[in-house]
Amino acid sequence: MANEILDNRGRGEATWQWPRIHPEAHKFAAIAGIASATAAFFAWETLAWPLGFLVLGICAFFRDPVRVTPQEDRFIVAPADGLVTLIQQVEAPRELVIDDGSGTKGLAPGPVTRISIFMSVFDVHINRAPIGGTVRRVVYMPGKFMNADLDKASEENERQHILIERGDGVAIGFTQIAGLVARRIVPFVKPGDMLAVGQRVGLIRFGSRVDVYLPAGTEPRVLLGQKIVAGETVLAELGQTLLIEGVSQ
């Protein structure tokens, strides 16, 4: 069946199709299209053509292709398209660790591995859930608009933290970070929402970065400089100890 989930047992129907355009693009494309049509009406061709190409560029930026997501419980999948620019041992953001008064626990304190994924304007900017589970936190933090490729952007730029917890207790936190050109983080989810792995959680407009915080003891399966695909690339694999601990909680 065409609507069945594609898997490694031959189920589903795989056909090529044009990527859909996310509705967030409509207003921007409409403005550029009207401006292009107006310029063409007045025979301002030097302006009409660039504006026409801008409409195509906007549609390309907001493309939302179908992704086939690995379904193994031990996999943490990439939440963003882009380039792996940093793999570091850091302390998880305070907003994902402290007691926020909601009655749900945050990430465990202590060093974790942070993988930073830089999204250029040419990448797909729809972000996806790295694991399936319940959204426990969505914390927006105002800030600057420095180059998202800088290490300090994780703490100084406008950003949004998201924490997802599975039913077995395994929790993954990640942060959407605005950059020089990106000026708005658009969330699709809120605390309490149930997500499947690879489900869309939001987008960042016009170039940005996503940081993922892996549980202690989890080894990345990507390399510095690797190009990865949201919802498809396996970012890391939970060790057997973590899976057993999660089930026992």
mmCIF file of C-alpha atoms in Angstrom:
data_model
loop_
_atom_site.group_PDB
_atom_site.id
_atom_site.type_symbol
_atom_site.label_atom_id
_atom_site.label_comp_id
_atom_site.label_asym_id
_atom_site.label_seq_id
_atom_site.Cartn_x
_atom_site.Cartn_y
_atom_site.Cartn_z
ATOM 1 C CA MET A 1 0.000 0.000 0.000
ATOM 2 C CA ALA A 2 1.230 3.504 -0.819
ATOM 3 C CA ASN A 3 0.615 4.789 2.732
ATOM 4 C CA GLU A 4 2.365 1.914 4.480
ATOM 5 C CA ILE A 5 5.673 2.601 6.242
ATOM 6 C CA LEU A 6 8.641 1.651 4.084
ATOM 7 C CA ASP A 7 10.941 -0.880 5.719
ATOM 8 C CA ASN A 8 13.666 -3.450 5.023
ATOM 9 C CA ARG A 9 11.118 -6.202 4.369
ATOM 10 C CA GLY A 10 9.879 -4.784 1.104
ATOM 11 C CA ARG A 11 6.685 -3.287 2.486
ATOM 12 C CA GLY A 12 5.371 0.017 1.203
ATOM 13 C CA GLU A 13 5.637 1.629 -2.201
ATOM 14 C CA ALA A 14 8.765 3.577 -3.137
ATOM 15 C CA THR A 15 8.354 6.030 -6.013
ATOM 16 C CA TRP A 16 10.123 9.272 -6.865
ATOM 17 C CA GLN A 17 8.126 12.409 -6.228
ATOM 18 C CA TRP A 18 8.657 16.149 -6.070
ATOM 19 C CA PRO A 19 9.319 17.325 -2.491
ATOM 20 C CA ARG A 20 6.352 19.092 -0.953
ATOM 21 C CA ILE A 21 6.772 22.745 0.022
ATOM 22 C CA HIS A 22 6.130 23.612 3.640
ATOM 23 C CA PRO A 23 3.277 26.148 4.129
ATOM 24 C CA GLU A 24 5.726 28.511 5.865
ATOM 25 C CA ALA A 25 7.019 29.326 2.361
ATOM 26 C CA HIS A 26 3.708 30.577 1.000
ATOM 27 C CA LYS A 27 3.819 34.143 2.311
ATOM 28 C CA PHE A 28 7.444 34.693 1.311
ATOM 29 C CA ALA A 29 6.930 33.222 -2.156
ATOM 30 C CA ALA A 30 3.753 35.285 -2.602
ATOM 31 C CA ILE A 31 5.532 38.541 -1.727
ATOM 32 C CA ALA A 32 8.412 37.804 -4.100
ATOM 33 C CA GLY A 33 5.972 36.651 -6.819
ATOM 34 C CA ILE A 34 3.863 39.815 -6.587
ATOM 35 C CA ALA A 35 6.998 41.968 -6.683
ATOM 36 C CA SER A 36 8.263 40.058 -9.735
ATOM 37 C CA ALA A 37 4.907 40.397 -11.522
ATOM 38 C CA THR A 38 4.778 44.119 -10.739
ATOM 39 C CA ALA A 39 8.288 44.626 -12.077
ATOM 40 C CA ALA A 40 7.420 42.672 -15.234
ATOM 41 C CA PHE A 41 4.260 44.759 -15.734
ATOM 42 C CA PHE A 42 6.349 47.929 -15.764
ATOM 43 C CA ALA A 43 8.966 46.268 -18.009
ATOM 44 C CA TRP A 44 11.641 46.381 -15.310
ATOM 45 C CA GLU A 45 13.212 43.168 -16.552
ATOM 46 C CA THR A 46 16.460 43.621 -14.622
ATOM 47 C CA LEU A 47 14.375 43.432 -11.453
ATOM 48 C CA ALA A 48 11.642 41.040 -12.563
ATOM 49 C CA TRP A 49 13.945 38.127 -13.420
ATOM 50 C CA PRO A 50 15.934 38.103 -10.137
ATOM 51 C CA LEU A 51 12.670 38.301 -8.168
ATOM 52 C CA GLY A 52 11.295 35.423 -10.219
ATOM 53 C CA PHE A 53 14.336 33.316 -9.390
ATOM 54 C CA LEU A 54 13.924 34.342 -5.755
ATOM 55 C CA VAL A 55 10.494 32.657 -5.748
ATOM 56 C CA LEU A 56 12.149 29.414 -6.878
ATOM 57 C CA GLY A 57 14.850 29.830 -4.246
ATOM 58 C CA ILE A 58 12.265 30.283 -1.493
ATOM 59 C CA CYS A 59 10.394 27.165 -2.593
ATOM 60 C CA ALA A 60 13.662 25.210 -2.639
ATOM 61 C CA PHE A 61 14.596 26.435 0.839
ATOM 62 C CA PHE A 62 11.259 25.356 2.330
ATOM 63 C CA ARG A 63 11.164 21.959 0.595
ATOM 64 C CA ASP A 64 9.988 19.130 2.818
ATOM 65 C CA PRO A 65 10.977 15.793 1.270
ATOM 66 C CA VAL A 66 9.767 12.391 2.446
ATOM 67 C CA ARG A 67 12.321 10.615 4.629
ATOM 68 C CA VAL A 68 12.633 6.896 5.446
ATOM 69 C CA THR A 69 13.579 6.596 9.131
ATOM 70 C CA PRO A 70 15.341 3.600 10.740
ATOM 71 C CA GLN A 71 13.009 2.011 13.307
ATOM 72 C CA GLU A 72 15.501 0.241 15.616
ATOM 73 C CA ASP A 73 15.178 1.305 19.275
ATOM 74 C CA ARG A 74 18.942 1.532 19.677
ATOM 75 C CA PHE A 75 19.292 4.212 16.966
ATOM 76 C CA ILE A 76 19.393 7.974 17.503
ATOM 77 C CA VAL A 77 18.752 9.585 14.121
ATOM 78 C CA ALA A 78 19.918 12.983 12.925
ATOM 79 C CA PRO A 79 17.433 15.788 13.658
ATOM 80 C CA ALA A 80 18.785 18.056 10.910
ATOM 81 C CA ASP A 81 20.280 18.039 7.431
ATOM 82 C CA GLY A 82 23.743 19.539 7.212
ATOM 83 C CA LEU A 83 27.425 19.231 8.025
ATOM 84 C CA VAL A 84 28.812 17.844 11.282
ATOM 85 C CA THR A 85 31.020 20.741 12.402
ATOM 86 C CA LEU A 86 31.669 19.924 16.072
ATOM 87 C CA ILE A 87 31.839 16.773 18.217
ATOM 88 C CA GLN A 88 32.716 17.757 21.785
ATOM 89 C CA GLN A 89 32.416 16.780 25.439
ATOM 90 C CA VAL A 90 30.394 19.521 27.165
ATOM 91 C CA GLU A 91 27.939 20.086 29.982
ATOM 92 C CA ALA A 92 24.342 19.846 28.763
ATOM 93 C CA PRO A 93 22.420 23.162 28.694
ATOM 94 C CA ARG A 94 21.136 24.174 32.113
ATOM 95 C CA GLU A 95 17.587 24.470 30.718
ATOM 96 C CA LEU A 96 17.602 20.745 29.862
ATOM 97 C CA VAL A 97 19.006 19.640 33.226
ATOM 98 C CA ILE A 98 17.443 21.705 36.034
ATOM 99 C CA ASP A 99 14.099 20.972 37.683
ATOM 100 C CA ASP A 100 11.676 23.183 35.748
ATOM 101 C CA GLY A 101 8.777 22.629 38.135
ATOM 102 C CA SER A 102 6.827 20.466 35.712
ATOM 103 C CA GLY A 103 7.407 17.265 37.669
ATOM 104 C CA THR A 104 9.388 15.643 34.849
ATOM 105 C CA LYS A 105 13.116 15.056 35.150
ATOM 106 C CA GLY A 106 15.635 16.631 32.811
ATOM 107 C CA LEU A 107 18.923 15.278 31.491
ATOM 108 C CA ALA A 108 21.357 13.884 34.026
ATOM 109 C CA PRO A 109 24.038 16.401 35.075
ATOM 110 C CA GLY A 110 27.603 15.799 33.939
ATOM 111 C CA PRO A 111 29.566 15.771 30.669
ATOM 112 C CA VAL A 112 27.824 14.577 27.512
ATOM 113 C CA THR A 113 28.793 14.381 23.854
ATOM 114 C CA ARG A 114 27.450 17.263 21.797
ATOM 115 C CA ILE A 115 27.169 16.879 18.023
ATOM 116 C CA SER A 116 26.674 20.160 16.155
ATOM 117 C CA ILE A 117 25.042 20.113 12.709
ATOM 118 C CA PHE A 118 25.401 23.259 10.575
ATOM 119 C CA MET A 119 22.624 23.894 8.048
ATOM 120 C CA SER A 120 23.488 26.132 5.106
ATOM 121 C CA VAL A 121 20.808 27.900 3.074
ATOM 122 C CA PHE A 122 20.998 25.009 0.596
ATOM 123 C CA ASP A 123 20.011 22.336 3.147
ATOM 124 C CA VAL A 124 16.498 21.197 4.036
ATOM 125 C CA HIS A 125 15.552 23.150 7.168
ATOM 126 C CA ILE A 126 12.799 20.923 8.569
ATOM 127 C CA ASN A 127 14.032 19.421 11.858
ATOM 128 C CA ARG A 128 12.968 15.964 13.032
ATOM 129 C CA ALA A 129 12.743 13.985 16.271
ATOM 130 C CA PRO A 130 15.929 11.954 16.938
ATOM 131 C CA ILE A 131 13.931 9.402 18.962
ATOM 132 C CA GLY A 132 10.268 8.615 19.447
ATOM 133 C CA GLY A 133 8.628 9.570 22.733
ATOM 134 C CA THR A 134 6.958 12.365 24.660
ATOM 135 C CA VAL A 135 8.044 16.001 24.402
ATOM 136 C CA ARG A 136 8.967 16.957 27.980
ATOM 137 C CA ARG A 137 10.360 20.451 27.438
ATOM 138 C CA VAL A 138 10.344 23.182 24.803
ATOM 139 C CA VAL A 139 12.366 26.131 26.126
ATOM 140 C CA TYR A 140 12.863 29.268 24.011
ATOM 141 C CA MET A 141 15.886 31.461 24.826
ATOM 142 C CA PRO A 142 16.303 34.926 23.234
ATOM 143 C CA GLY A 143 19.812 35.878 22.173
ATOM 144 C CA LYS A 144 22.162 37.150 19.491
ATOM 145 C CA PHE A 145 22.422 36.266 15.797
ATOM 146 C CA MET A 146 26.117 35.423 15.434
ATOM 147 C CA ASN A 147 27.492 32.973 12.906
ATOM 148 C CA ALA A 148 25.912 29.637 13.894
ATOM 149 C CA ASP A 149 29.178 27.872 13.019
ATOM 150 C CA LEU A 150 30.901 29.409 16.078
ATOM 151 C CA ASP A 151 31.150 27.305 19.236
ATOM 152 C CA LYS A 152 29.800 30.117 21.454
ATOM 153 C CA ALA A 153 26.596 30.284 19.394
ATOM 154 C CA SER A 154 25.330 27.404 21.561
ATOM 155 C CA GLU A 155 25.182 29.739 24.558
ATOM 156 C CA GLU A 156 24.735 33.231 23.088
ATOM 157 C CA ASN A 157 22.477 32.943 20.035
ATOM 158 C CA GLU A 158 18.695 32.813 19.955
ATOM 159 C CA ARG A 159 17.840 29.168 20.490
ATOM 160 C CA GLN A 160 15.201 26.645 21.475
ATOM 161 C CA HIS A 161 15.824 23.545 23.591
ATOM 162 C CA ILE A 162 13.690 20.422 23.125
ATOM 163 C CA LEU A 163 13.721 17.368 25.380
ATOM 164 C CA ILE A 164 12.122 14.081 24.278
ATOM 165 C CA GLU A 165 11.744 11.075 26.591
ATOM 166 C CA ARG A 166 10.912 7.547 25.501
ATOM 167 C CA GLY A 167 8.668 5.212 27.447
ATOM 168 C CA ASP A 168 11.730 3.289 28.712
ATOM 169 C CA GLY A 169 13.256 6.426 30.252
ATOM 170 C CA VAL A 170 15.863 7.186 27.574
ATOM 171 C CA ALA A 171 15.883 10.965 26.998
ATOM 172 C CA ILE A 172 17.531 13.030 24.262
ATOM 173 C CA GLY A 173 17.896 16.794 24.295
ATOM 174 C CA PHE A 174 18.669 18.944 21.278
ATOM 175 C CA THR A 175 18.843 22.665 20.545
ATOM 176 C CA GLN A 176 17.749 24.650 17.485
ATOM 177 C CA ILE A 177 20.076 27.649 17.115
ATOM 178 C CA ALA A 178 19.465 30.741 14.966
ATOM 179 C CA GLY A 179 22.390 32.187 12.978
ATOM 180 C CA LEU A 180 23.474 35.251 11.030
ATOM 181 C CA VAL A 181 20.705 34.961 8.450
ATOM 182 C CA ALA A 182 18.231 32.841 10.412
ATOM 183 C CA ARG A 183 15.909 35.117 12.350
ATOM 184 C CA ARG A 184 13.126 32.855 13.506
ATOM 185 C CA ILE A 185 12.750 29.399 15.002
ATOM 186 C CA VAL A 186 9.348 27.919 14.152
ATOM 187 C CA PRO A 187 8.215 25.117 16.522
ATOM 188 C CA PHE A 188 5.724 22.418 15.471
ATOM 189 C CA VAL A 189 5.510 20.722 18.894
ATOM 190 C CA LYS A 190 4.752 21.527 22.541
ATOM 191 C CA PRO A 191 5.259 19.733 25.875
ATOM 192 C CA GLY A 192 3.082 16.638 26.149
ATOM 193 C CA ASP A 193 3.064 15.850 22.418
ATOM 194 C CA MET A 194 3.761 12.235 21.452
ATOM 195 C CA LEU A 195 6.234 11.864 18.589
ATOM 196 C CA ALA A 196 7.448 9.080 16.361
ATOM 197 C CA VAL A 197 11.148 8.939 15.559
ATOM 198 C CA GLY A 198 11.799 11.118 12.496
ATOM 199 C CA GLN A 199 8.615 13.159 12.937
ATOM 200 C CA ARG A 200 8.843 16.858 12.074
ATOM 201 C CA VAL A 201 9.378 19.089 15.126
ATOM 202 C CA GLY A 202 10.097 22.520 13.629
ATOM 203 C CA LEU A 203 12.235 24.581 11.295
ATOM 204 C CA ILE A 204 14.729 27.445 11.436
ATOM 205 C CA ARG A 205 14.490 30.032 8.710
ATOM 206 C CA PHE A 206 17.476 30.743 6.448
ATOM 207 C CA GLY A 207 20.617 28.992 7.707
ATOM 208 C CA SER A 208 21.302 27.788 11.244
ATOM 209 C CA ARG A 209 22.486 24.937 13.464
ATOM 210 C CA VAL A 210 21.201 22.091 15.640
ATOM 211 C CA ASP A 211 23.089 20.679 18.647
ATOM 212 C CA VAL A 212 22.296 17.152 19.859
ATOM 213 C CA TYR A 213 23.262 15.939 23.346
ATOM 214 C CA LEU A 214 23.948 12.214 23.491
ATOM 215 C CA PRO A 215 23.499 10.246 26.731
ATOM 216 C CA ALA A 216 26.745 9.553 28.620
ATOM 217 C CA GLY A 217 28.411 6.422 27.286
ATOM 218 C CA THR A 218 26.938 6.784 23.799
ATOM 219 C CA GLU A 219 29.413 6.840 20.901
ATOM 220 C CA PRO A 220 28.681 8.907 17.771
ATOM 221 C CA ARG A 221 28.373 7.025 14.485
ATOM 222 C CA VAL A 222 29.142 10.081 12.383
ATOM 223 C CA LEU A 223 32.430 11.824 11.663
ATOM 224 C CA LEU A 224 33.510 15.435 11.776
ATOM 225 C CA GLY A 225 32.911 16.915 8.322
ATOM 226 C CA GLN A 226 30.278 14.319 7.365
ATOM 227 C CA LYS A 227 27.162 15.414 5.482
ATOM 228 C CA ILE A 228 24.062 13.961 7.137
ATOM 229 C CA VAL A 229 20.327 13.705 6.414
ATOM 230 C CA ALA A 230 17.588 14.457 8.942
ATOM 231 C CA GLY A 231 15.410 11.489 9.833
ATOM 232 C CA GLU A 232 17.623 9.012 7.955
ATOM 233 C CA THR A 233 21.271 9.193 9.077
ATOM 234 C CA VAL A 234 21.984 7.236 12.262
ATOM 235 C CA LEU A 235 23.711 9.784 14.489
ATOM 236 C CA ALA A 236 24.556 7.411 17.343
ATOM 237 C CA GLU A 237 23.667 4.014 18.761
ATOM 238 C CA LEU A 238 22.609 3.429 22.345
ATOM 239 C CA GLY A 239 24.775 0.884 24.120
ATOM 240 C CA GLN A 240 23.228 -2.273 25.538
ATOM 241 C CA THR A 241 23.790 -0.974 29.091
ATOM 242 C CA LEU A 242 21.781 2.181 28.404
ATOM 243 C CA LEU A 243 18.935 0.191 26.870
ATOM 244 C CA ILE A 244 18.795 -2.157 29.870
ATOM 245 C CA GLU A 245 18.951 0.753 32.341
ATOM 246 C CA GLY A 246 16.167 2.507 30.472
ATOM 247 C CA VAL A 247 13.903 -0.534 30.604
ATOM 248 C CA SER A 248 14.562 -0.979 34.323
ATOM 249 C CA GLN A 249 13.545 2.574 35.225
#
